[in-house]
Amino acid sequence: MAINPPVRPRRGPSRTRIWLRRIVATVVVVAFLGGGFGIVYAATQGGDEEAAPPPPTTTAAPRPKPLRIIFPEGFTIEQMASRITVVNRIARKKRHIRPRLKAAKYLNLTRNAPFPKGFGGKRGKLEGFMFPATYEFLKRTTTKQLVADQLDAFSDNWKKVDLAYAKSKHLTPYEVLIIASMVEKEAVVPSERPLVASVVYNRLKQGMPLGIDATIRYGLDVPGTEALRESQLNSDSPYNTRNRTGLPPTPIANPGLASMQAAAHPKKTDYLFFVRKPDKKHHYFTASESEFYAKACEYGFGC
């Protein structure tokens, strides 16, 4: 039988060891708490950053709303200047804006100025070159800028006109522009523009007076609302195409692109006469003088 050795009682930890254990435990707890506090602090700080409002942004001031001026096709320079006066009055009354555009300045700038490129380097009144359209402008836009915009618009549109046929008939670009202005004043229905132009071409070819009363009105400054008097019809004005052959000396209005195209490309007809129908829009075209007078009588223009 084996005899077991006697069991010795276990000694407890010494005081020194107990103090060491306490110091280690304290360090661990402090380290843990310190780390947790750091985590919480970081989390709360991060939340504050996310919740903070974004920095204010700088926004550009809204652009001023432009004003508009409309120049209808067939307006003369004088009518355009009057339109500037009317638009200025509306701008002051409704928008409380005083534009820099001035009618007197407009007339002065267009009275004697260089013609656009392609018109022989000449200068004179810019009738015919002030392209009719809708133009936007601001309070600070000057009259000179408006005139430049109209001349630019004319050049852009004139480039679209093929002058080959007109040149074959020995017409200069300026003469085509003069014809375009007459077409603009005489034709109301768009489809009749090339027909009116054909009458002009045919009469020029035969050496006949054009007989277009719109030229007389322009030369004598007679509005379309007034009837022409006998003395005016027999006047010595260079714009009187009833008693003079050939074209008037200048355009009589500012034509749009459609009338320019018609003046460069007239309809091929034998028409020499046209008379306005009672609807005041359409015309009756004919090559017969007797038929012309018969229709004029029928439409109430005298027998």
Coordinates of N, CA and C in Angstrom, one line a residue, residues 154-300:
F154 N -29.2 92.9 -91.1 CA -29.3 93.0 -92.6 C -28.3 92.2 -93.3
S155 N -27.0 92.3 -92.9 CA -25.9 91.6 -93.5 C -26.1 90.1 -93.5
D156 N -26.6 89.6 -92.3 CA -26.8 88.2 -92.1 C -27.9 87.7 -93.1
N157 N -28.9 88.5 -93.3 CA -30.0 88.0 -94.2 C -29.7 88.3 -95.6
W158 N -29.0 89.3 -95.9 CA -28.6 89.6 -97.3 C -27.7 88.5 -97.9
K159 N -26.9 87.9 -97.1 CA -26.1 86.8 -97.5 C -26.9 85.6 -98.0
K160 N -28.1 85.5 -97.6 CA -29.0 84.4 -98.1 C -29.6 84.7 -99.5
V161 N -29.4 85.9 -100.0 CA -30.0 86.2 -101.3 C -29.1 86.0 -102.4
D162 N -29.5 85.2 -103.4 CA -28.7 84.9 -104.5 C -29.0 85.9 -105.6
L163 N -28.0 86.7 -106.0 CA -28.2 87.8 -106.9 C -27.9 87.5 -108.3
A164 N -27.6 86.2 -108.6 CA -27.2 85.8 -110.0 C -28.2 86.3 -111.0
Y165 N -29.5 86.0 -110.8 CA -30.5 86.4 -111.9 C -30.6 87.9 -112.0
A166 N -30.6 88.6 -110.9 CA -30.6 90.0 -111.0 C -29.4 90.6 -111.7
K167 N -28.3 90.1 -111.5 CA -27.1 90.5 -112.2 C -27.2 90.3 -113.7
S168 N -27.8 89.2 -114.0 CA -28.0 88.9 -115.5 C -28.9 89.9 -116.1
K169 N -29.7 90.6 -115.3 CA -30.5 91.7 -115.9 C -29.9 93.0 -115.7
H170 N -28.6 93.0 -115.3 CA -27.8 94.2 -115.2 C -28.3 95.1 -114.0
L171 N -28.8 94.5 -113.0 CA -29.2 95.2 -111.8 C -28.1 95.1 -110.7
T172 N -27.8 96.2 -110.0 CA -26.9 96.2 -109.0 C -27.5 95.7 -107.7
P173 N -26.7 95.4 -106.6 CA -27.3 95.0 -105.4 C -28.2 96.1 -104.8
Y174 N -27.8 97.3 -104.9 CA -28.6 98.4 -104.4 C -30.0 98.6 -105.1
E175 N -30.0 98.3 -106.4 CA -31.2 98.4 -107.2 C -32.1 97.2 -106.8
V176 N -31.6 96.1 -106.5 CA -32.4 95.0 -106.0 C -33.0 95.3 -104.7
L177 N -32.3 96.0 -103.8 CA -32.8 96.4 -102.5 C -33.9 97.4 -102.7
I178 N -33.8 98.3 -103.7 CA -34.9 99.3 -104.0 C -36.1 98.6 -104.5
I179 N -36.0 97.6 -105.3 CA -37.1 96.8 -105.8 C -37.8 96.1 -104.6
A180 N -36.9 95.5 -103.7 CA -37.4 94.8 -102.5 C -38.3 95.7 -101.7
S181 N -37.9 97.0 -101.5 CA -38.6 97.9 -100.7 C -40.0 98.2 -101.3
M182 N -40.1 98.3 -102.7 CA -41.3 98.5 -103.4 C -42.2 97.3 -103.2
V183 N -41.7 96.1 -103.4 CA -42.4 94.9 -103.2 C -43.0 94.8 -101.8
E184 N -42.2 95.2 -100.8 CA -42.7 95.2 -99.4 C -43.9 96.1 -99.2
K185 N -43.9 97.2 -99.8 CA -45.0 98.2 -99.7 C -46.2 97.8 -100.5
E186 N -46.0 97.1 -101.6 CA -47.2 96.8 -102.4 C -47.8 95.5 -102.1
A187 N -47.1 94.5 -101.8 CA -47.6 93.1 -101.6 C -48.1 93.0 -100.2
V188 N -49.3 92.5 -100.0 CA -49.8 92.2 -98.7 C -49.8 90.7 -98.5
V189 N -50.2 89.9 -99.5 CA -50.2 88.5 -99.4 C -48.8 88.0 -99.8
P190 N -48.2 87.1 -99.0 CA -46.8 86.7 -99.3 C -46.6 86.1 -100.7
S191 N -47.6 85.3 -101.2 CA -47.5 84.7 -102.5 C -47.4 85.7 -103.7
E192 N -47.8 86.9 -103.4 CA -47.8 87.9 -104.5 C -46.5 88.7 -104.6
R193 N -45.6 88.5 -103.7 CA -44.4 89.2 -103.7 C -43.6 89.0 -105.1
P194 N -43.4 87.7 -105.5 CA -42.7 87.5 -106.7 C -43.5 88.0 -108.0
L195 N -44.8 88.1 -107.9 CA -45.6 88.7 -109.0 C -45.4 90.2 -109.1
V196 N -45.4 90.9 -108.0 CA -45.2 92.3 -108.0 C -43.8 92.6 -108.5
A197 N -42.8 91.8 -108.1 CA -41.4 92.0 -108.6 C -41.4 91.7 -110.1
S198 N -42.2 90.8 -110.6 CA -42.1 90.5 -112.1 C -42.7 91.7 -112.8
V199 N -43.7 92.4 -112.3 CA -44.2 93.6 -113.0 C -43.1 94.7 -113.1
V200 N -42.4 94.8 -112.0 CA -41.3 95.8 -112.0 C -40.2 95.5 -113.0
Y201 N -39.8 94.2 -113.0 CA -38.8 93.8 -114.0 C -39.3 94.0 -115.4
N202 N -40.5 93.6 -115.7 CA -41.1 93.7 -117.0 C -41.2 95.2 -117.5
R203 N -41.6 96.0 -116.6 CA -41.7 97.4 -117.0 C -40.3 98.1 -117.2
L204 N -39.4 97.7 -116.3 CA -38.0 98.2 -116.5 C -37.5 97.8 -117.9
K205 N -37.7 96.6 -118.3 CA -37.3 96.0 -119.6 C -37.9 96.8 -120.7
Q206 N -39.1 97.2 -120.6 CA -39.8 97.9 -121.7 C -39.7 99.4 -121.6
G207 N -39.0 99.9 -120.6 CA -38.8 101.3 -120.4 C -40.1 102.1 -120.0
M208 N -41.0 101.4 -119.4 CA -42.3 102.0 -118.9 C -42.1 102.6 -117.5
P209 N -42.8 103.7 -117.2 CA -42.8 104.1 -115.8 C -43.4 103.0 -114.9
L210 N -42.9 102.9 -113.7 CA -43.3 101.8 -112.8 C -44.8 102.1 -112.3
G211 N -45.1 103.4 -112.1 CA -46.5 103.7 -111.7 C -46.8 103.2 -110.3
I212 N -45.9 103.1 -109.4 CA -46.1 102.6 -108.1 C -46.3 103.8 -107.1
D213 N -47.5 104.0 -106.7 CA -47.8 105.2 -105.9 C -47.1 105.2 -104.5
A214 N -46.7 104.1 -104.0 CA -46.0 104.1 -102.8 C -44.7 104.9 -102.8
T215 N -44.1 105.0 -104.0 CA -42.9 105.7 -104.2 C -43.2 107.2 -104.0
I216 N -44.3 107.7 -104.6 CA -44.7 109.1 -104.5 C -45.0 109.4 -103.0
R217 N -45.7 108.5 -102.3 CA -46.0 108.8 -100.9 C -44.7 108.9 -100.1
Y218 N -43.7 108.1 -100.4 CA -42.4 108.2 -99.7 C -41.7 109.5 -100.0
G219 N -41.7 109.9 -101.2 CA -40.9 111.1 -101.6 C -41.6 112.4 -101.1
L220 N -42.9 112.4 -101.0 CA -43.6 113.6 -100.5 C -44.1 113.4 -99.1
D221 N -43.8 112.3 -98.5 CA -44.1 112.1 -97.1 C -45.7 112.2 -96.9
V222 N -46.4 111.4 -97.7 CA -47.8 111.4 -97.6 C -48.2 110.0 -97.0
P223 N -48.9 110.0 -95.8 CA -49.2 108.8 -95.2 C -50.2 108.0 -96.0
G224 N -50.2 106.7 -95.7 CA -51.1 105.8 -96.5 C -52.5 106.0 -96.2
T225 N -52.8 106.7 -95.1 CA -54.2 107.0 -94.8 C -54.8 108.1 -95.6
E226 N -54.0 108.8 -96.3 CA -54.5 110.0 -97.1 C -54.5 109.7 -98.6
A227 N -55.5 110.1 -99.3 CA -55.5 110.0 -100.8 C -54.5 110.9 -101.4
L228 N -53.9 110.4 -102.5 CA -52.9 111.3 -103.2 C -53.7 112.3 -104.1
R229 N -53.3 113.6 -104.0 CA -54.0 114.6 -104.8 C -53.4 114.6 -106.2
E230 N -54.1 115.3 -107.1 CA -53.7 115.3 -108.5 C -52.3 116.0 -108.6
S231 N -52.1 117.1 -107.8 CA -50.9 117.8 -107.8 C -49.7 116.9 -107.4
Q232 N -50.0 116.1 -106.4 CA -48.9 115.1 -105.9 C -48.6 114.1 -107.0
L233 N -49.6 113.6 -107.7 CA -49.4 112.6 -108.7 C -48.6 113.2 -109.9
N234 N -48.7 114.5 -110.1 CA -48.0 115.1 -111.2 C -46.7 115.9 -110.7
S235 N -46.3 115.6 -109.5 CA -45.2 116.4 -109.0 C -43.9 116.0 -109.7
D236 N -42.9 116.9 -109.5 CA -41.6 116.6 -110.0 C -40.6 115.9 -109.1
S237 N -41.2 115.2 -108.1 CA -40.4 114.5 -107.2 C -39.6 113.4 -107.9
P238 N -38.3 113.2 -107.5 CA -37.6 112.0 -108.1 C -38.2 110.7 -107.8
Y239 N -39.1 110.7 -106.8 CA -39.7 109.4 -106.4 C -41.1 109.2 -107.1
N240 N -41.4 110.1 -108.0 CA -42.7 110.0 -108.8 C -42.5 109.0 -109.9
T241 N -42.9 107.8 -109.7 CA -42.7 106.8 -110.8 C -43.9 106.7 -111.7
R242 N -44.8 107.7 -111.6 CA -45.8 107.8 -112.6 C -45.3 108.5 -113.9
N243 N -44.5 109.5 -113.6 CA -44.0 110.3 -114.8 C -42.5 110.2 -115.0
R244 N -41.9 109.3 -114.4 CA -40.5 109.0 -114.6 C -40.2 107.5 -114.8
T245 N -39.3 107.2 -115.7 CA -38.9 105.8 -115.9 C -37.8 105.4 -115.0
G246 N -37.6 104.2 -114.8 CA -36.5 103.7 -114.0 C -36.9 103.6 -112.5
L247 N -36.0 103.3 -111.7 CA -36.2 103.1 -110.3 C -36.1 104.4 -109.5
P248 N -36.8 104.5 -108.4 CA -36.6 105.7 -107.5 C -35.1 105.7 -107.0
P249 N -34.7 106.8 -106.5 CA -33.2 107.0 -106.2 C -32.8 106.1 -105.0
T250 N -33.7 105.8 -104.1 CA -33.3 105.0 -102.9 C -34.5 104.0 -102.6
P251 N -34.2 103.1 -101.7 CA -35.3 102.3 -101.2 C -36.4 103.2 -100.5
I252 N -37.6 102.7 -100.5 CA -38.7 103.5 -99.9 C -39.2 102.9 -98.6
A253 N -38.5 101.9 -98.1 CA -38.8 101.3 -96.8 C -37.7 100.3 -96.5
N254 N -37.9 99.6 -95.4 CA -36.9 98.6 -95.0 C -37.5 97.2 -95.1
P255 N -37.2 96.5 -96.2 CA -37.8 95.2 -96.5 C -37.3 94.0 -95.6
G256 N -38.1 93.0 -95.5 CA -37.7 91.8 -94.9 C -37.1 90.8 -95.9
L257 N -36.7 89.7 -95.4 CA -36.0 88.7 -96.3 C -36.9 88.2 -97.4
A258 N -38.1 88.0 -97.1 CA -39.0 87.5 -98.2 C -39.1 88.4 -99.4
S259 N -39.2 89.7 -99.1 CA -39.3 90.7 -100.2 C -37.9 90.8 -100.9
M260 N -36.8 90.6 -100.2 CA -35.5 90.6 -100.8 C -35.4 89.4 -101.8
Q261 N -35.8 88.3 -101.3 CA -35.8 87.1 -102.2 C -36.6 87.3 -103.4
A262 N -37.8 87.9 -103.2 CA -38.7 88.1 -104.4 C -38.1 89.0 -105.4
A263 N -37.4 90.1 -104.9 CA -36.8 91.1 -105.8 C -35.7 90.5 -106.5
A264 N -35.0 89.5 -106.0 CA -33.9 88.8 -106.7 C -34.4 87.7 -107.6
H265 N -35.6 87.1 -107.3 CA -36.1 86.0 -108.0 C -37.6 86.2 -108.4
P266 N -37.9 87.2 -109.3 CA -39.2 87.4 -109.6 C -39.9 86.3 -110.4
K267 N -41.2 86.2 -110.3 CA -41.9 85.2 -111.1 C -41.8 85.5 -112.6
K268 N -41.6 84.5 -113.4 CA -41.5 84.8 -114.8 C -42.9 84.9 -115.4
T269 N -43.3 86.1 -115.7 CA -44.6 86.4 -116.3 C -44.5 87.4 -117.3
D270 N -45.7 87.7 -118.0 CA -45.7 88.9 -118.9 C -46.5 90.0 -118.3
Y271 N -46.8 90.0 -117.0 CA -47.6 91.0 -116.4 C -47.0 92.3 -116.4
L272 N -47.8 93.3 -116.7 CA -47.4 94.7 -116.7 C -48.2 95.6 -115.8
F273 N -49.3 95.0 -115.3 CA -50.3 95.8 -114.5 C -50.8 95.0 -113.3
F274 N -51.1 95.7 -112.3 CA -51.9 95.0 -111.2 C -52.7 96.0 -110.5
V275 N -53.8 95.6 -110.0 CA -54.8 96.5 -109.3 C -55.3 95.8 -108.0
R276 N -55.5 96.5 -107.0 CA -55.9 95.9 -105.7 C -57.4 95.5 -105.8
K277 N -57.6 94.3 -105.3 CA -59.0 93.9 -105.2 C -59.8 94.5 -104.0
P278 N -61.1 94.4 -104.0 CA -61.9 95.0 -102.9 C -61.5 94.5 -101.5
D279 N -60.9 93.3 -101.4 CA -60.5 92.8 -100.0 C -59.3 93.5 -99.5
K280 N -58.7 94.4 -100.3 CA -57.6 95.2 -99.9 C -56.3 94.4 -99.6
K281 N -56.3 93.2 -100.0 CA -55.1 92.3 -99.8 C -54.6 91.7 -101.1
H282 N -55.5 91.2 -101.9 CA -55.0 90.5 -103.1 C -55.1 91.5 -104.3
H283 N -54.3 91.2 -105.4 CA -54.3 92.0 -106.6 C -54.7 91.2 -107.8
Y284 N -55.2 91.9 -108.8 CA -55.4 91.3 -110.1 C -54.3 91.7 -111.0
F285 N -53.6 90.7 -111.6 CA -52.5 90.9 -112.4 C -52.8 90.6 -113.9
T286 N -52.3 91.4 -114.8 CA -52.6 91.2 -116.2 C -51.5 91.9 -117.0
A287 N -51.4 91.4 -118.3 CA -50.5 92.0 -119.2 C -51.3 93.0 -120.1
S288 N -52.6 93.1 -120.0 CA -53.4 93.9 -120.9 C -53.8 95.2 -120.2
E289 N -53.5 96.3 -120.9 CA -53.9 97.6 -120.3 C -55.4 97.8 -120.2
S290 N -56.1 97.4 -121.3 CA -57.5 97.5 -121.3 C -58.2 96.7 -120.2
E291 N -57.7 95.5 -120.0 CA -58.2 94.7 -118.9 C -57.9 95.3 -117.5
F292 N -56.8 95.9 -117.4 CA -56.4 96.6 -116.2 C -57.4 97.7 -115.9
Y293 N -57.7 98.5 -116.8 CA -58.7 99.6 -116.6 C -60.1 99.1 -116.3
A294 N -60.4 98.0 -117.0 CA -61.7 97.4 -116.8 C -61.9 96.9 -115.3
K295 N -60.8 96.3 -114.8 CA -60.8 95.8 -113.5 C -60.8 96.9 -112.5
A296 N -60.0 97.9 -112.8 CA -60.0 99.1 -111.9 C -61.3 99.7 -111.7
C297 N -62.1 99.8 -112.8 CA -63.4 100.3 -112.8 C -64.3 99.4 -112.0
E298 N -64.2 98.1 -112.2 CA -65.0 97.1 -111.5 C -64.8 97.2 -110.0
Y299 N -63.5 97.5 -109.6 CA -63.2 97.5 -108.2 C -63.4 98.9 -107.5
G300 N -63.9 99.8 -108.3 CA -64.3 101.1 -107.7 C -63.2 102.1 -107.7

